Amino acid sequence: NKEKTIKIFRKFYKRNLDKFFEIIHFLPFYPSSSDSGFAVKDHYQVDKKLGDWSDIYNQSKRTNIMADIVINHASSKGLWFKNFLANKSPGKDYFLTVSKKFDISKVIRPRENKLLKRISIFKKNNLLWRTFSDDQIDLNFKSPKVLLRFIKIIINLANNGVTIFRLDAIAYLWKKSGSKCVNLKETHEIIRMLRIVCNSLKSKPIIITETNLPEKENLSYFGRNNDEAHWIYNFSLPPLLIYSLLFEDSTYLNKWSKKLPNTKIGNNYLNFIASHDGIGMRPVEGYLKKEKLSLLFNRLKKNGGQLSYRKVRGSLKKFTRQILHFLMHFKKLIMIKKVNFSLKDIYLHTPL
Protein backbone atom coordinates (compact mmCIF):
# COMPACT_ATOMS: atom_id res chain seq x y z
CA ASN A 1 0.00 0.00 0.00
CA LYS A 2 1.69 3.21 -1.22
CA GLU A 3 -0.83 5.49 0.45
CA LYS A 4 0.88 8.12 2.60
CA THR A 5 0.85 7.79 6.40
CA ILE A 6 -1.09 10.97 7.18
CA LYS A 7 -3.85 10.03 4.70
CA ILE A 8 -4.14 6.63 6.39
CA PHE A 9 -4.32 8.35 9.78
CA ARG A 10 -7.03 10.73 8.57
CA LYS A 11 -9.24 7.77 7.63
CA PHE A 12 -8.55 6.10 10.99
CA TYR A 13 -9.32 9.34 12.85
CA LYS A 14 -12.59 9.88 11.01
CA ARG A 15 -13.71 6.30 11.69
CA ASN A 16 -12.59 5.92 15.33
CA LEU A 17 -11.55 9.15 17.04
CA ASP A 18 -13.53 12.02 15.59
CA LYS A 19 -16.06 12.16 18.45
CA PHE A 20 -13.49 11.91 21.25
CA PHE A 21 -10.41 14.04 20.53
CA GLU A 22 -10.26 17.67 19.51
CA ILE A 23 -6.47 18.00 19.15
CA ILE A 24 -4.04 15.78 17.25
CA HIS A 25 -0.30 16.11 17.87
CA PHE A 26 1.77 15.04 14.88
CA LEU A 27 5.37 14.49 15.99
CA PRO A 28 7.89 16.11 13.59
CA PHE A 29 6.75 15.38 10.04
CA TYR A 30 9.67 17.16 8.37
CA PRO A 31 12.55 15.41 6.56
CA SER A 32 14.95 14.33 9.30
CA SER A 33 18.24 12.50 9.71
CA SER A 34 17.82 10.97 13.22
CA ASP A 35 16.07 11.03 16.61
CA SER A 36 12.64 10.06 15.27
CA GLY A 37 12.19 13.32 13.41
CA PHE A 38 13.82 15.70 15.89
CA ALA A 39 16.94 16.27 13.74
CA VAL A 40 15.17 18.39 11.13
CA LYS A 41 16.76 18.81 7.71
CA ASP A 42 14.13 21.12 6.21
CA HIS A 43 11.42 22.93 8.20
CA TYR A 44 9.55 23.88 5.04
CA GLN A 45 8.88 20.37 3.76
CA VAL A 46 6.77 17.40 4.86
CA ASP A 47 8.59 14.05 4.66
CA LYS A 48 7.40 12.46 1.41
CA LYS A 49 6.85 9.12 3.18
CA LEU A 50 4.26 10.81 5.40
CA GLY A 51 2.46 13.07 2.94
CA ASP A 52 2.48 16.75 2.07
CA TRP A 53 1.17 20.08 3.35
CA SER A 54 -2.28 19.47 1.90
CA ASP A 55 -2.63 16.41 4.18
CA ILE A 56 -1.87 18.55 7.24
CA TYR A 57 -4.26 21.27 6.10
CA ASN A 58 -7.08 18.83 5.30
CA GLN A 59 -6.80 17.22 8.75
CA SER A 60 -6.93 20.70 10.31
CA LYS A 61 -10.46 21.09 8.94
CA ARG A 62 -11.62 18.33 11.32
CA THR A 63 -9.47 19.00 14.38
CA ASN A 64 -6.83 21.27 15.87
CA ILE A 65 -3.31 20.30 14.80
CA MET A 66 -0.37 20.46 17.19
CA ALA A 67 3.07 20.48 15.56
CA ASP A 68 6.63 20.68 16.83
CA ILE A 69 8.84 23.71 16.43
CA VAL A 70 12.22 21.98 16.80
CA ILE A 71 13.81 25.24 17.80
CA ASN A 72 16.97 24.40 19.76
CA HIS A 73 18.87 22.53 17.06
CA ALA A 74 18.85 21.32 13.45
CA SER A 75 20.32 18.42 11.50
CA SER A 76 23.99 18.27 10.59
CA LYS A 77 22.82 16.86 7.25
CA GLY A 78 20.39 19.64 6.41
CA LEU A 79 20.68 22.58 4.03
CA TRP A 80 21.21 25.10 6.84
CA PHE A 81 24.31 23.35 8.17
CA LYS A 82 25.75 22.78 4.69
CA ASN A 83 25.33 26.49 4.00
CA PHE A 84 26.76 27.36 7.41
CA LEU A 85 29.97 25.52 6.50
CA ALA A 86 30.07 27.35 3.16
CA ASN A 87 29.22 30.75 4.73
CA LYS A 88 26.08 30.98 2.57
CA SER A 89 22.44 31.84 3.28
CA PRO A 90 20.16 30.46 4.59
CA GLY A 91 22.46 29.00 7.23
CA LYS A 92 25.19 31.60 7.59
CA ASP A 93 25.62 32.36 11.32
CA TYR A 94 22.77 29.94 12.16
CA PHE A 95 24.76 27.53 14.36
CA LEU A 96 26.41 28.05 17.73
CA THR A 97 30.18 27.88 18.02
CA VAL A 98 32.18 28.86 21.10
CA SER A 99 35.84 29.29 21.86
CA LYS A 100 37.82 27.12 24.25
CA LYS A 101 37.52 29.96 26.80
CA PHE A 102 33.75 29.35 27.13
CA ASP A 103 33.18 27.93 30.63
CA ILE A 104 31.00 24.80 30.43
CA SER A 105 31.72 23.54 33.96
CA LYS A 106 28.15 24.20 35.19
CA VAL A 107 26.25 23.12 32.07
CA ILE A 108 23.19 20.93 32.72
CA ARG A 109 22.02 18.84 29.80
CA PRO A 110 19.82 15.81 29.16
CA ARG A 111 22.31 13.57 27.35
CA GLU A 112 25.69 11.93 27.88
CA ASN A 113 27.27 12.47 24.44
CA LYS A 114 30.25 14.81 24.08
CA LEU A 115 28.94 18.37 24.16
CA LEU A 116 31.50 20.17 21.99
CA LYS A 117 33.20 19.24 18.72
CA ARG A 118 36.22 21.04 17.35
CA ILE A 119 35.68 22.51 13.91
CA SER A 120 37.97 24.61 11.70
CA ILE A 121 36.08 27.04 9.48
CA PHE A 122 36.71 30.54 8.21
CA LYS A 123 40.34 30.31 9.34
CA LYS A 124 39.26 29.86 12.96
CA ASN A 125 39.32 26.96 15.39
CA ASN A 126 35.97 26.85 17.15
CA LEU A 127 33.79 24.34 19.01
CA LEU A 128 30.33 23.31 17.79
CA TRP A 129 27.65 23.01 20.49
CA ARG A 130 25.64 19.74 20.49
CA THR A 131 23.24 19.48 23.45
CA PHE A 132 21.46 16.32 22.32
CA SER A 133 23.54 14.35 19.81
CA ASP A 134 26.33 14.51 17.26
CA ASP A 135 23.72 14.97 14.53
CA GLN A 136 21.77 17.76 16.26
CA ILE A 137 23.71 21.02 16.12
CA ASP A 138 22.48 23.83 18.39
CA LEU A 139 21.23 26.98 16.73
CA ASN A 140 22.64 30.41 17.48
CA PHE A 141 19.84 32.66 18.73
CA LYS A 142 22.30 35.47 19.30
CA SER A 143 21.96 35.93 15.54
CA PRO A 144 18.71 37.83 14.72
CA LYS A 145 18.56 35.84 11.47
CA VAL A 146 17.73 32.67 13.39
CA LEU A 147 14.87 34.21 15.35
CA LEU A 148 13.43 35.77 12.18
CA ARG A 149 13.69 32.40 10.43
CA PHE A 150 11.64 30.68 13.13
CA ILE A 151 9.02 33.41 13.04
CA LYS A 152 8.66 32.67 9.32
CA ILE A 153 8.43 28.94 10.09
CA ILE A 154 5.63 29.60 12.59
CA ILE A 155 3.73 31.67 10.01
CA ASN A 156 4.16 28.93 7.40
CA LEU A 157 2.80 26.30 9.80
CA ALA A 158 -0.14 28.51 10.72
CA ASN A 159 -0.92 29.01 7.02
CA ASN A 160 -1.02 25.23 6.64
CA GLY A 161 -3.55 24.70 9.42
CA VAL A 162 -1.41 24.26 12.55
CA THR A 163 -3.04 25.92 15.56
CA ILE A 164 -0.81 24.71 18.42
CA PHE A 165 2.98 25.01 18.52
CA ARG A 166 5.05 22.76 20.78
CA LEU A 167 8.42 24.43 21.43
CA ASP A 168 10.72 21.43 21.66
CA ALA A 169 13.66 21.53 24.11
CA ILE A 170 13.14 25.28 24.48
CA ALA A 171 14.79 25.48 27.92
CA TYR A 172 18.26 24.91 26.38
CA LEU A 173 17.96 27.67 23.79
CA TRP A 174 20.35 30.29 25.21
CA LYS A 175 23.92 29.66 26.31
CA LYS A 176 26.04 31.83 28.58
CA SER A 177 29.58 31.12 29.73
CA GLY A 178 29.78 29.99 33.35
CA SER A 179 26.02 29.31 33.60
CA LYS A 180 23.91 26.13 33.58
CA CYS A 181 22.89 27.01 29.99
CA VAL A 182 19.31 26.03 30.75
CA ASN A 183 16.27 28.14 31.66
CA LEU A 184 18.08 31.45 31.17
CA LYS A 185 16.20 34.77 31.13
CA GLU A 186 16.99 35.31 27.44
CA THR A 187 15.06 32.13 26.61
CA HIS A 188 11.99 33.49 28.38
CA GLU A 189 12.34 36.77 26.46
CA ILE A 190 12.33 34.88 23.16
CA ILE A 191 9.20 32.95 24.17
CA ARG A 192 7.48 36.22 25.04
CA MET A 193 8.37 37.52 21.59
CA LEU A 194 6.96 34.38 19.92
CA ARG A 195 3.79 34.80 22.00
CA ILE A 196 3.40 38.33 20.58
CA VAL A 197 3.82 36.90 17.06
CA CYS A 198 1.17 34.24 17.70
CA ASN A 199 -1.23 36.80 19.17
CA SER A 200 -0.88 38.86 15.99
CA LEU A 201 -1.89 35.98 13.71
CA LYS A 202 -5.51 35.55 12.66
CA SER A 203 -5.72 31.96 13.99
CA LYS A 204 -4.28 33.00 17.42
CA PRO A 205 -2.21 29.79 17.77
CA ILE A 206 -1.40 28.34 21.19
CA ILE A 207 2.17 27.90 22.49
CA ILE A 208 3.21 24.84 24.53
CA THR A 209 6.68 24.67 26.07
CA GLU A 210 8.36 21.29 26.47
CA THR A 211 10.57 21.77 29.54
CA ASN A 212 11.42 18.53 31.32
CA LEU A 213 12.73 20.31 34.42
CA PRO A 214 12.17 20.53 38.19
CA GLU A 215 8.67 21.81 38.81
CA LYS A 216 9.49 25.38 39.86
CA GLU A 217 11.44 25.91 36.64
CA ASN A 218 8.72 24.25 34.58
CA LEU A 219 6.04 26.52 36.05
CA SER A 220 8.11 29.60 35.17
CA TYR A 221 7.24 29.05 31.48
CA PHE A 222 3.76 30.44 32.01
CA GLY A 223 5.59 33.77 32.42
CA ARG A 224 5.44 36.24 35.27
CA ASN A 225 2.63 38.14 33.58
CA ASN A 226 0.96 35.18 31.88
CA ASP A 227 2.81 36.17 28.70
CA GLU A 228 4.79 33.08 27.68
CA ALA A 229 3.34 29.57 27.18
CA HIS A 230 -0.40 29.04 27.12
CA TRP A 231 0.08 25.42 28.23
CA ILE A 232 2.89 23.45 29.87
CA TYR A 233 3.34 19.71 30.34
CA ASN A 234 2.69 18.47 33.87
CA PHE A 235 6.00 16.63 34.01
CA SER A 236 5.88 15.72 37.71
CA LEU A 237 2.71 13.67 37.34
CA PRO A 238 4.02 10.55 35.48
CA PRO A 239 6.91 9.56 37.79
CA LEU A 240 4.94 10.32 40.96
CA LEU A 241 1.92 8.40 39.72
CA ILE A 242 3.97 5.36 38.76
CA TYR A 243 5.84 5.44 42.09
CA SER A 244 2.48 5.49 43.89
CA LEU A 245 1.16 2.49 42.00
CA LEU A 246 4.33 0.41 42.14
CA PHE A 247 4.85 0.90 45.90
CA GLU A 248 1.19 1.40 46.90
CA ASP A 249 2.10 4.70 48.51
CA SER A 250 0.32 7.87 47.42
CA THR A 251 1.97 10.15 50.00
CA TYR A 252 4.19 11.97 47.54
CA LEU A 253 1.56 12.20 44.82
CA ASN A 254 -0.93 13.72 47.29
CA LYS A 255 1.64 16.17 48.62
CA TRP A 256 2.48 17.31 45.11
CA SER A 257 -1.13 17.61 43.92
CA LYS A 258 -2.14 19.74 46.94
CA LYS A 259 0.69 22.20 46.26
CA LEU A 260 0.16 22.44 42.51
CA PRO A 261 -0.90 26.04 41.78
CA ASN A 262 -4.16 26.77 39.98
CA THR A 263 -3.69 28.02 36.44
CA LYS A 264 -4.73 31.47 35.34
CA ILE A 265 -7.29 32.16 32.61
CA GLY A 266 -5.89 31.01 29.28
CA ASN A 267 -3.35 28.64 30.87
CA ASN A 268 -3.54 24.88 31.31
CA TYR A 269 -1.48 21.88 32.34
CA LEU A 270 -1.19 19.00 29.87
CA ASN A 271 -1.65 15.94 32.08
CA PHE A 272 0.02 12.83 30.67
CA ILE A 273 1.53 9.53 31.75
CA ALA A 274 4.07 8.92 28.97
CA SER A 275 5.65 10.60 25.97
CA HIS A 276 8.00 9.76 23.11
CA ASP A 277 10.90 10.70 25.44
CA GLY A 278 9.86 8.26 28.15
CA ILE A 279 9.40 9.71 31.63
CA GLY A 280 11.81 12.26 33.06
CA MET A 281 13.16 12.05 36.60
CA ARG A 282 14.19 15.68 37.13
CA PRO A 283 10.58 16.84 37.70
CA VAL A 284 10.42 14.87 40.98
CA GLU A 285 13.43 16.68 42.45
CA GLY A 286 12.23 17.99 45.80
CA TYR A 287 9.51 15.33 46.10
CA LEU A 288 11.30 11.96 45.97
CA LYS A 289 14.52 11.73 47.98
CA LYS A 290 17.59 9.86 46.76
CA GLU A 291 16.73 6.59 48.51
CA LYS A 292 13.17 6.61 47.11
CA LEU A 293 14.50 7.26 43.62
CA SER A 294 16.90 4.32 43.97
CA LEU A 295 14.00 2.06 44.95
CA LEU A 296 12.04 3.29 41.93
CA PHE A 297 14.94 2.75 39.50
CA ASN A 298 15.58 -0.76 40.84
CA ARG A 299 11.90 -1.70 40.50
CA LEU A 300 11.76 -0.32 36.96
CA LYS A 301 14.86 -2.29 35.96
CA LYS A 302 13.33 -5.42 37.49
CA ASN A 303 10.20 -4.82 35.40
CA GLY A 304 12.26 -4.51 32.23
CA GLY A 305 12.56 -0.73 32.05
CA GLN A 306 15.49 0.99 30.37
CA LEU A 307 17.24 4.02 31.84
CA SER A 308 18.95 6.80 29.94
CA TYR A 309 21.44 9.20 31.45
CA ARG A 310 22.54 12.82 31.44
CA LYS A 311 25.98 14.23 32.14
CA VAL A 312 26.39 16.59 35.12
CA ARG A 313 29.86 18.02 35.72
CA GLY A 314 31.54 14.93 34.34
CA SER A 315 29.35 12.37 36.12
CA LEU A 316 26.31 10.48 34.83
CA LYS A 317 22.87 10.84 36.37
CA LYS A 318 19.65 9.09 35.46
CA PHE A 319 17.49 11.36 33.31
CA THR A 320 14.60 9.35 31.93
CA ARG A 321 13.23 5.91 32.19
CA GLN A 322 11.77 4.04 29.28
CA ILE A 323 9.36 1.31 30.35
CA LEU A 324 6.59 -0.25 28.35
CA HIS A 325 3.32 -0.09 30.24
CA PHE A 326 2.53 -3.74 29.60
CA LEU A 327 5.50 -4.59 31.85
CA MET A 328 3.40 -3.34 34.76
CA HIS A 329 0.59 -5.34 36.29
CA PHE A 330 -2.48 -4.95 34.07
CA LYS A 331 -4.71 -3.68 36.90
CA LYS A 332 -2.16 -1.01 37.79
CA LEU A 333 -1.97 0.03 34.15
CA ILE A 334 -5.76 0.46 34.07
CA MET A 335 -5.61 2.47 37.29
CA ILE A 336 -2.99 4.84 35.81
CA LYS A 337 -5.20 5.35 32.76
CA LYS A 338 -8.20 6.08 35.00
CA VAL A 339 -6.28 8.69 36.98
CA ASN A 340 -5.15 10.36 33.77
CA PHE A 341 -8.68 10.42 32.36
CA SER A 342 -9.99 11.95 35.60
CA LEU A 343 -7.86 15.05 35.03
CA LYS A 344 -8.61 18.03 32.86
CA ASP A 345 -6.77 18.47 29.52
CA ILE A 346 -5.25 15.02 29.12
CA TYR A 347 -2.50 14.21 26.63
CA LEU A 348 -2.37 10.64 25.31
CA HIS A 349 0.86 9.47 23.70
CA THR A 350 -0.12 6.69 21.29
CA PRO A 351 2.14 5.93 18.33
CA LEU A 352 0.01 4.73 15.42
Tab-separated table of N, CA and C in Angstrom, residues 8 35 43 47 61 72 121 163 168 227-228 262-263 269 294 322 342:
chain	number	residue	atom	x	y	z
A	8	ILE	N	-3.650	7.822	5.686
A	8	ILE	CA	-4.144	6.635	6.389
A	8	ILE	C	-4.660	7.038	7.771
A	35	ASP	N	16.855	10.706	15.416
A	35	ASP	CA	16.069	11.031	16.612
A	35	ASP	C	14.571	11.116	16.316
A	43	HIS	N	12.644	22.568	7.494
A	43	HIS	CA	11.415	22.931	8.203
A	43	HIS	C	10.278	23.319	7.270
A	47	ASP	N	7.925	15.278	5.130
A	47	ASP	CA	8.589	14.048	4.663
A	47	ASP	C	7.677	13.340	3.658
A	61	LYS	N	-9.053	20.734	9.111
A	61	LYS	CA	-10.460	21.088	8.942
A	61	LYS	C	-11.354	20.303	9.901
A	72	ASN	N	15.655	24.330	19.133
A	72	ASN	CA	16.972	24.396	19.757
A	72	ASN	C	18.096	23.983	18.818
A	121	ILE	N	36.730	26.367	10.605
A	121	ILE	CA	36.079	27.039	9.482
A	121	ILE	C	36.407	28.520	9.525
A	163	THR	N	-2.494	24.958	14.600
A	163	THR	CA	-3.036	25.925	15.560
A	163	THR	C	-2.372	25.860	16.937
A	168	ASP	N	9.920	22.570	21.216
A	168	ASP	CA	10.715	21.426	21.662
A	168	ASP	C	12.036	21.890	22.291
A	227	ASP	N	2.479	35.694	30.041
A	227	ASP	CA	2.807	36.166	28.700
A	227	ASP	C	3.787	35.270	27.947
A	228	GLU	N	3.919	34.007	28.405
A	228	GLU	CA	4.794	33.079	27.683
A	228	GLU	C	3.949	31.916	27.146
A	262	ASN	N	-3.101	26.657	40.980
A	262	ASN	CA	-4.157	26.768	39.983
A	262	ASN	C	-3.650	27.598	38.806
A	263	THR	N	-4.104	27.249	37.609
A	263	THR	CA	-3.692	28.017	36.443
A	263	THR	C	-4.556	29.266	36.301
A	269	TYR	N	-2.464	22.939	32.270
A	269	TYR	CA	-1.480	21.875	32.341
A	269	TYR	C	-1.893	20.783	31.357
A	294	SER	N	16.159	5.580	44.183
A	294	SER	CA	16.899	4.321	43.970
A	294	SER	C	15.950	3.126	43.982
A	322	GLN	N	12.624	4.547	30.342
A	322	GLN	CA	11.767	4.042	29.283
A	322	GLN	C	11.238	2.683	29.742
A	342	SER	N	-9.219	11.166	34.626
A	342	SER	CA	-9.986	11.949	35.596
A	342	SER	C	-9.546	13.402	35.639
